[in-house]
Amino acid sequence: QPSMRTPHGALLLLFILACLRGAYSGGGRSRFTSIISFGDSYADTGNLVMWADPVLPGLPLKNLPYGETFFGHPTGRATDGRLVLDFIAEALGLPSVPPYLAKGSNFSAGVNFAVVGAPALNLTYLQGLNLTVNPPINSSLHDQLAWFQKLKPSLCKGQGTDCFESSLFVMGEFGGNDYISFLLSNRTVEQARPYVPQIVDSISRGVERLVQHGAKYIVVADIFPIGCLPGALTKLANPNKVEYDRHGCLKRVNRLARYHNSLLRQQIMMLRYKYPHTKIIVVEYYKPFLAFLDMPEHFGLNSSTT
């Protein structure tokens, strides 16, 4: 729900800044001079809408109500306001992170490779499993990392090996779209579950590639309780009330998300041991999302805003 993201952004932001407090210099000023982002609709600041029109005609993101509550016009964000990434940039005193496909943009203070609908696994692989991928474009984590590698020489011009010493890398979330592809392709949770290690491994390898490229500070996001998302609730509607939790979310689907998040934490922990000089943290989307369902009034939400 777009209008839910502002307080959610604040929650995640506070956690990120607390975890990265060691990355701050004296005087309360952030040492970060740029943000480099990878992800899906929860981070895309305009890449999908800049994709070639013949491939993706008539995108709703190009019209109101998208963008109406903050920018006053559609910006390519999958929300009526700002994203978590926008709040992070604001808190660090940096400009909004421009999308990679905005050719001619100034990427000196950051670049955003995130694309709405991006999966962790490659399009050809998912389609090879006879899964429906929406949108059917090459925007996976692997593709975004290829964009990064292509842009890296211009990002690092004349800076040598210390190029990313003051850059904050934001990875994800990734995985949610992979599981949604399974569920919307008439696969069961049980059929999707064996692919969780592969999806998490793809994210972990992506993080490791960033470390090898010189990243010093990396934030890795877990995934939402996808059993609470409208698509899953509609596609997997069940007359048996025991299938739902007290929030009205599908328990089996949320167990899949928790399994993903548990494996992700294990993988990131191993990377932290392997690369002790790089600060890598996992931040939560899962629990804050449920907090909104538990206490909507606390976050300024009521029947008129949801």
CSV table of C-alpha atoms in Angstrom, one decimal:
chain,number,residue,atom,x,y,z
A,1,GLN,CA,0.0,0.0,0.0
A,2,PRO,CA,1.7,3.2,-1.1
A,3,SER,CA,0.5,5.4,1.7
A,4,MET,CA,2.1,3.0,4.3
A,5,ARG,CA,5.6,3.6,3.2
A,6,THR,CA,6.4,6.9,4.9
A,7,PRO,CA,6.4,5.6,8.5
A,8,HIS,CA,7.9,2.3,7.3
A,9,GLY,CA,10.7,4.3,5.8
A,10,ALA,CA,11.3,6.1,9.1
A,11,LEU,CA,11.4,2.8,11.0
A,12,LEU,CA,13.9,1.2,8.6
A,13,LEU,CA,15.9,4.4,8.4
A,14,LEU,CA,16.4,4.6,12.1
A,15,PHE,CA,17.6,1.0,12.2
A,16,ILE,CA,20.0,1.5,9.4
A,17,LEU,CA,21.5,4.7,10.9
A,18,ALA,CA,21.8,3.0,14.3
A,19,CYS,CA,23.6,0.0,12.8
A,20,LEU,CA,25.9,2.2,10.8
A,21,ARG,CA,26.6,4.6,13.6
A,22,GLY,CA,30.3,3.6,13.4
A,23,ALA,CA,30.4,5.0,9.9
A,24,TYR,CA,29.8,8.5,11.1
A,25,SER,CA,32.5,11.1,11.6
A,26,GLY,CA,32.6,13.7,14.3
A,27,GLY,CA,30.1,16.6,14.5
A,28,GLY,CA,27.2,14.4,13.6
A,29,ARG,CA,27.9,14.5,9.9
A,30,SER,CA,27.5,11.5,7.7
A,31,ARG,CA,30.6,10.3,6.1
A,32,PHE,CA,28.6,8.9,3.2
A,33,THR,CA,28.9,10.9,-0.1
A,34,SER,CA,26.9,8.6,-2.3
A,35,ILE,CA,24.2,5.8,-2.3
A,36,ILE,CA,24.3,2.9,-4.7
A,37,SER,CA,21.0,1.0,-4.8
A,38,PHE,CA,19.8,-2.3,-6.2
A,39,GLY,CA,16.3,-3.7,-5.8
A,40,ASP,CA,12.7,-3.8,-7.0
A,41,SER,CA,9.6,-1.7,-6.7
A,42,TYR,CA,10.4,-0.7,-3.1
A,43,ALA,CA,13.5,1.1,-4.4
A,44,ASP,CA,13.0,1.9,-8.1
A,45,THR,CA,13.1,5.7,-8.6
A,46,GLY,CA,12.3,5.6,-12.3
A,47,ASN,CA,14.1,2.8,-14.2
A,48,LEU,CA,11.0,0.8,-15.2
A,49,VAL,CA,9.2,3.8,-16.7
A,50,MET,CA,12.3,4.6,-18.7
A,51,TRP,CA,12.4,1.1,-20.2
A,52,ALA,CA,11.7,1.2,-24.0
A,53,ASP,CA,8.0,2.0,-24.5
A,54,PRO,CA,7.4,-0.7,-27.1
A,55,VAL,CA,8.4,-3.3,-24.6
A,56,LEU,CA,6.2,-2.0,-21.8
A,57,PRO,CA,3.4,0.2,-23.1
A,58,GLY,CA,0.8,1.9,-20.9
A,59,LEU,CA,2.5,1.6,-17.5
A,60,PRO,CA,0.2,2.8,-14.7
A,61,LEU,CA,3.2,4.2,-12.9
A,62,LYS,CA,3.2,7.0,-15.5
A,63,ASN,CA,-0.1,8.4,-14.2
A,64,LEU,CA,-1.6,9.7,-11.0
A,65,PRO,CA,-2.2,8.8,-8.2
A,66,TYR,CA,1.5,7.7,-8.4
A,67,GLY,CA,3.6,10.6,-7.0
A,68,GLU,CA,0.7,12.8,-6.0
A,69,THR,CA,1.3,13.2,-2.3
A,70,PHE,CA,4.9,14.4,-2.3
A,71,PHE,CA,6.2,15.2,-5.8
A,72,GLY,CA,2.8,16.3,-7.2
A,73,HIS,CA,3.4,14.2,-10.3
A,74,PRO,CA,4.4,10.7,-11.3
A,75,THR,CA,8.1,10.0,-10.9
A,76,GLY,CA,8.3,6.3,-11.8
A,77,ARG,CA,8.1,5.3,-8.1
A,78,ALA,CA,5.6,2.6,-7.3
A,79,THR,CA,4.0,4.8,-4.6
A,80,ASP,CA,2.0,8.0,-4.2
A,81,GLY,CA,4.9,9.4,-2.1
A,82,ARG,CA,8.5,8.6,-1.3
A,83,LEU,CA,10.4,5.4,-0.9
A,84,VAL,CA,12.6,4.2,2.0
A,85,LEU,CA,15.6,5.1,-0.2
A,86,ASP,CA,14.4,8.7,-0.4
A,87,PHE,CA,14.3,9.0,3.4
A,88,ILE,CA,17.8,7.4,3.7
A,89,ALA,CA,19.2,9.9,1.2
A,90,GLU,CA,17.5,12.9,3.0
A,91,ALA,CA,18.8,11.7,6.3
A,92,LEU,CA,22.3,11.5,4.9
A,93,GLY,CA,22.0,15.0,3.4
A,94,LEU,CA,22.2,13.5,-0.2
A,95,PRO,CA,19.9,14.2,-3.2
A,96,SER,CA,17.3,11.6,-4.3
A,97,VAL,CA,19.1,8.7,-6.0
A,98,PRO,CA,18.7,9.0,-9.7
A,99,PRO,CA,17.7,6.0,-11.8
A,100,TYR,CA,20.5,4.4,-13.9
A,101,LEU,CA,18.4,4.7,-17.1
A,102,ALA,CA,18.1,8.5,-16.7
A,103,LYS,CA,20.9,9.0,-19.2
A,104,GLY,CA,22.9,12.2,-18.7
A,105,SER,CA,22.2,12.2,-15.0
A,106,ASN,CA,24.9,13.2,-12.5
A,107,PHE,CA,25.7,10.0,-10.6
A,108,SER,CA,28.4,11.6,-8.4
A,109,ALA,CA,26.1,11.3,-5.3
A,110,GLY,CA,24.7,8.0,-6.2
A,111,VAL,CA,22.9,5.8,-8.7
A,112,ASN,CA,19.9,3.5,-8.5
A,113,PHE,CA,19.8,0.2,-10.5
A,114,ALA,CA,16.5,-1.0,-8.9
A,115,VAL,CA,13.6,-1.9,-11.2
A,116,VAL,CA,10.0,-2.6,-10.4
A,117,GLY,CA,9.3,-6.3,-10.5
A,118,ALA,CA,13.0,-7.3,-10.4
A,119,PRO,CA,13.6,-10.9,-9.3
A,120,ALA,CA,16.7,-12.3,-7.7
A,121,LEU,CA,17.0,-15.1,-10.3
A,122,ASN,CA,17.4,-14.4,-14.1
A,123,LEU,CA,14.4,-14.1,-16.3
A,124,THR,CA,15.4,-16.9,-18.6
A,125,TYR,CA,15.8,-19.3,-15.7
A,126,LEU,CA,12.4,-18.4,-14.2
A,127,GLN,CA,10.7,-18.7,-17.6
A,128,GLY,CA,12.5,-22.0,-18.1
A,129,LEU,CA,10.5,-23.2,-15.0
A,130,ASN,CA,7.3,-22.2,-16.9
A,131,LEU,CA,6.8,-19.3,-14.4
A,132,THR,CA,5.0,-16.1,-15.3
A,133,VAL,CA,7.3,-13.2,-14.7
A,134,ASN,CA,5.9,-9.7,-14.7
A,135,PRO,CA,7.3,-7.6,-16.2
A,136,PRO,CA,9.1,-10.0,-18.6
A,137,ILE,CA,12.3,-8.0,-18.8
A,138,ASN,CA,16.0,-8.6,-17.9
A,139,SER,CA,16.0,-6.6,-14.7
A,140,SER,CA,17.2,-9.3,-12.2
A,141,LEU,CA,19.8,-8.8,-9.6
A,142,HIS,CA,22.4,-10.2,-12.0
A,143,ASP,CA,21.3,-7.7,-14.7
A,144,GLN,CA,21.5,-4.8,-12.2
A,145,LEU,CA,25.0,-5.9,-11.2
A,146,ALA,CA,26.0,-6.0,-14.8
A,147,TRP,CA,24.8,-2.3,-15.2
A,148,PHE,CA,26.9,-1.4,-12.1
A,149,GLN,CA,30.0,-3.1,-13.5
A,150,LYS,CA,29.5,-1.2,-16.8
A,151,LEU,CA,29.1,2.2,-15.0
A,152,LYS,CA,31.9,1.6,-12.4
A,153,PRO,CA,34.8,3.1,-14.5
A,154,SER,CA,32.9,6.4,-14.8
A,155,LEU,CA,31.9,6.3,-11.1
A,156,CYS,CA,35.5,5.7,-10.0
A,157,LYS,CA,37.3,7.9,-12.5
A,158,GLY,CA,40.7,8.8,-10.9
A,159,GLN,CA,39.8,7.4,-7.5
A,160,GLY,CA,41.6,4.1,-7.5
A,161,THR,CA,40.9,1.4,-5.0
A,162,ASP,CA,39.2,3.7,-2.5
A,163,CYS,CA,36.5,4.6,-4.9
A,164,PHE,CA,33.6,3.3,-2.7
A,165,GLU,CA,35.0,4.1,0.7
A,166,SER,CA,32.3,6.6,1.4
A,167,SER,CA,29.4,4.9,-0.5
A,168,LEU,CA,26.4,3.3,1.1
A,169,PHE,CA,25.3,0.2,-0.9
A,170,VAL,CA,21.6,-0.8,-0.5
A,171,MET,CA,20.8,-4.3,-1.6
A,172,GLY,CA,17.2,-5.3,-2.0
A,173,GLU,CA,14.8,-6.4,-1.1
A,174,PHE,CA,15.2,-9.3,-3.5
A,175,GLY,CA,13.3,-12.6,-3.6
A,176,GLY,CA,9.7,-11.4,-3.1
A,177,ASN,CA,9.1,-11.2,-6.8
A,178,ASP,CA,10.5,-14.7,-7.4
A,179,TYR,CA,8.1,-16.2,-4.9
A,180,ILE,CA,5.2,-14.2,-6.3
A,181,SER,CA,6.1,-15.6,-9.7
A,182,PHE,CA,5.7,-19.1,-8.3
A,183,LEU,CA,2.5,-18.4,-6.6
A,184,LEU,CA,0.9,-16.6,-9.5
A,185,SER,CA,1.9,-19.4,-11.8
A,186,ASN,CA,-0.3,-21.8,-9.9
A,187,ARG,CA,2.6,-23.3,-7.9
A,188,THR,CA,2.1,-24.2,-4.3
A,189,VAL,CA,4.2,-22.9,-1.4
A,190,GLU,CA,5.6,-26.4,-1.1
A,191,GLN,CA,6.7,-26.3,-4.7
A,192,ALA,CA,8.4,-22.9,-4.2
A,193,ARG,CA,10.2,-23.8,-1.0
A,194,PRO,CA,13.0,-25.9,-2.6
A,195,TYR,CA,14.1,-22.8,-4.5
A,196,VAL,CA,14.6,-20.6,-1.4
A,197,PRO,CA,18.3,-21.6,-0.9
A,198,GLN,CA,19.0,-20.8,-4.6
A,199,ILE,CA,17.3,-17.4,-4.4
A,200,VAL,CA,19.1,-16.5,-1.2
A,201,ASP,CA,22.4,-17.7,-2.6
A,202,SER,CA,21.9,-15.4,-5.6
A,203,ILE,CA,21.5,-12.5,-3.2
A,204,SER,CA,24.5,-13.6,-1.1
A,205,ARG,CA,26.7,-13.9,-4.3
A,206,GLY,CA,25.5,-10.4,-5.3
A,207,VAL,CA,26.6,-9.0,-2.0
A,208,GLU,CA,29.9,-10.7,-2.3
A,209,ARG,CA,30.5,-9.2,-5.8
A,210,LEU,CA,29.9,-5.8,-4.3
A,211,VAL,CA,32.6,-6.5,-1.6
A,212,GLN,CA,35.0,-7.6,-4.3
A,213,HIS,CA,34.3,-4.4,-6.2
A,214,GLY,CA,35.4,-2.4,-3.1
A,215,ALA,CA,32.1,-1.8,-1.2
A,216,LYS,CA,32.7,-1.0,2.5
A,217,TYR,CA,29.2,-0.5,3.8
A,218,ILE,CA,26.3,-2.7,2.6
A,219,VAL,CA,22.7,-2.8,3.8
A,220,VAL,CA,20.8,-6.0,2.8
A,221,ALA,CA,17.0,-6.0,3.2
A,222,ASP,CA,14.9,-9.0,4.1
A,223,ILE,CA,11.5,-9.6,2.4
A,224,PHE,CA,8.0,-8.7,3.4
A,225,PRO,CA,5.4,-11.1,4.8
A,226,ILE,CA,4.2,-11.9,1.2
A,227,GLY,CA,1.3,-13.8,2.6
A,228,CYS,CA,-0.2,-10.4,3.4
A,229,LEU,CA,0.1,-9.0,-0.1
A,230,PRO,CA,-3.1,-8.5,-2.1
A,231,GLY,CA,-1.8,-10.7,-5.1
A,232,ALA,CA,-1.1,-13.7,-2.9
A,233,LEU,CA,-4.4,-13.2,-0.9
A,234,THR,CA,-6.4,-13.1,-4.1
A,235,LYS,CA,-4.7,-15.9,-5.9
A,236,LEU,CA,-4.5,-18.3,-2.9
A,237,ALA,CA,-7.8,-17.4,-1.2
A,238,ASN,CA,-8.9,-20.2,1.0
A,239,PRO,CA,-12.3,-20.9,2.6
A,240,ASN,CA,-10.6,-22.5,5.6
A,241,LYS,CA,-10.0,-19.8,8.2
A,242,VAL,CA,-7.3,-21.8,9.9
A,243,GLU,CA,-5.1,-20.9,6.9
A,244,TYR,CA,-5.0,-17.3,8.0
A,245,ASP,CA,-3.3,-15.6,10.9
A,246,ARG,CA,-4.8,-12.9,13.1
A,247,HIS,CA,-3.8,-10.2,10.6
A,248,GLY,CA,-5.8,-12.0,7.8
A,249,CYS,CA,-2.5,-13.1,6.1
A,250,LEU,CA,-1.8,-16.5,4.7
A,251,LYS,CA,0.3,-18.4,7.3
A,252,ARG,CA,1.9,-20.9,4.8
A,253,VAL,CA,3.1,-18.1,2.5
A,254,ASN,CA,4.5,-16.1,5.4
A,255,ARG,CA,6.4,-19.2,6.6
A,256,LEU,CA,8.1,-19.2,3.2
A,257,ALA,CA,9.1,-15.6,3.7
A,258,ARG,CA,10.5,-16.3,7.2
A,259,TYR,CA,12.4,-19.3,5.8
A,260,HIS,CA,14.0,-17.0,3.2
A,261,ASN,CA,14.8,-14.3,5.8
A,262,SER,CA,16.4,-16.9,8.1
A,263,LEU,CA,18.6,-18.3,5.4
A,264,LEU,CA,19.5,-14.8,4.3
A,265,ARG,CA,20.7,-13.9,7.8
A,266,GLN,CA,22.8,-17.0,7.9
A,267,GLN,CA,24.5,-16.2,4.6
A,268,ILE,CA,25.2,-12.6,5.5
A,269,MET,CA,26.7,-13.8,8.8
A,270,MET,CA,29.1,-16.0,6.9
A,271,LEU,CA,30.0,-13.0,4.6
A,272,ARG,CA,30.7,-10.9,7.6
A,273,TYR,CA,33.2,-13.5,8.9
A,274,LYS,CA,34.7,-13.8,5.5
A,275,TYR,CA,35.1,-10.0,5.0
A,276,PRO,CA,35.6,-8.5,8.4
A,277,HIS,CA,36.7,-5.1,7.0
A,278,THR,CA,33.4,-4.6,5.3
A,279,LYS,CA,30.3,-3.6,7.3
A,280,ILE,CA,27.3,-5.7,6.1
A,281,ILE,CA,24.0,-5.5,7.9
A,282,VAL,CA,20.6,-7.1,7.4
A,283,VAL,CA,17.6,-4.8,7.9
A,284,GLU,CA,14.1,-5.9,8.3
A,285,TYR,CA,11.0,-5.2,6.2
A,286,TYR,CA,9.1,-8.2,7.6
A,287,LYS,CA,8.5,-7.1,11.2
A,288,PRO,CA,7.9,-3.4,10.6
A,289,PHE,CA,5.2,-4.5,8.0
A,290,LEU,CA,3.4,-6.5,10.7
A,291,ALA,CA,3.7,-3.6,13.1
A,292,PHE,CA,1.6,-1.6,10.7
A,293,LEU,CA,-1.1,-4.2,10.8
A,294,ASP,CA,-0.9,-4.4,14.6
A,295,MET,CA,-0.9,-0.7,15.3
A,296,PRO,CA,-2.1,1.3,12.3
A,297,GLU,CA,-3.1,4.3,14.4
A,298,HIS,CA,0.4,4.5,15.9
A,299,PHE,CA,1.7,5.2,12.4
A,300,GLY,CA,-1.0,7.7,11.4
A,301,LEU,CA,-3.1,5.2,9.4
A,302,ASN,CA,-6.8,4.9,9.5
A,303,SER,CA,-9.6,3.8,7.2
A,304,SER,CA,-9.2,6.9,5.0
A,305,THR,CA,-5.5,6.3,4.4
A,306,THR,CA,-5.4,2.6,3.8
